[in-house]
Amino acid sequence: MSTSNSTTEDERVYAGIFGCIMVIGLPLNAVSLWILLRRHSFKSPNAVFMVNLALSDLIAIISLPMRIYHHATGTPLGIITCLFSVIIFRNNLRSSASFITFISVDRLLAVVYPLRSRHLRTPCNAWKGAALVWGFFLVVNIPEAIGFLKHVQNHTEHNCFQSHYYRSVTRSAIIYLQIVFLVTTLAVNIVCTVMVSWTLYNHLSVSAKVRNKVNVMLIFAINLVIFCTCFLPVPIHVLTKSNTSITPLVCLTVLSCCLDPLMYYFSFDSFWKKKEDVGRKL
């Protein structure tokens, strides 16, 4: 009885955490998206990647009521609802990691190779990269959805928010590939951070052109924190086949939706100014 009561309390705590993330993250990302579209438009690749990141976070936040309902009431979700929620969560993790890495690489090119990268740092190329990310992960969703439906057909009960269920419907190859993908993107972010910090503090000519070096480095710091605390724990937990609950780690992953707007603010010296006043600033 005590174990059951403890489990029920934990579920309510999870419902409260997801609720807080939704209440905070929804307006933050909605306002950030509005500012990015209205004030900065798509005149810089940085803005393009941030718009796509904000869209990914908004989609993830919109799916949170399903998790809140499940944890608050203990009611199992329907097959389609469960599939929808899980696919959105996985796509948010992957797409967020991709767009954050694109933002880091764009900052690297802007600071370290400002002249040689002009032909690469265009809105057109940024949209091509964003389209590639969305298209690739949508294709990956096909075998995942098929595996999910096959598992449901062979089991009368399911709980798609548990780690053992995640493993049962996901091929090991996909889990390993996701780990490799996240570690690779993290490595890219680390390299970008080191190169930009080295350039800013060792090349006076470049450093003088960057108006706010602290903001630039804060962007990279936020990126690394998001990767280490939000993106890596869930796939590592699944890979290690731990029997502990995966829900606290999912809470950390979804928390990235509240941290990403900080990056938007620090990315532009004039975040609130009109787009014609901002131009192509770093």
Short mmCIF file of C-alpha atoms in Angstrom, two decimals, residues 89 93 166 178 230-239 246 249-250 253:
data_model
loop_
_atom_site.label_atom_id
_atom_site.label_comp_id
_atom_site.label_asym_id
_atom_site.label_seq_id
_atom_site.Cartn_x
_atom_site.Cartn_y
_atom_site.Cartn_z
CA PHE A 89 9.49 13.95 -27.78
CA LEU A 93 15.45 16.00 -28.72
CA TYR A 166 11.07 2.45 -25.15
CA GLN A 178 21.10 8.39 -31.39
CA CYS A 230 19.01 17.74 -21.03
CA PHE A 231 19.92 15.72 -24.12
CA LEU A 232 22.33 12.97 -23.09
CA PRO A 233 20.73 11.44 -19.93
CA VAL A 234 17.68 9.81 -21.59
CA PRO A 235 19.46 7.80 -24.34
CA ILE A 236 22.24 6.80 -21.94
CA HIS A 237 19.62 5.61 -19.42
CA VAL A 238 17.92 3.52 -22.11
CA LEU A 239 21.23 2.13 -23.37
CA ILE A 246 13.07 7.43 -16.89
CA LEU A 249 15.27 12.45 -17.10
CA VAL A 250 12.44 13.20 -19.51
CA THR A 253 15.00 16.94 -21.51
#
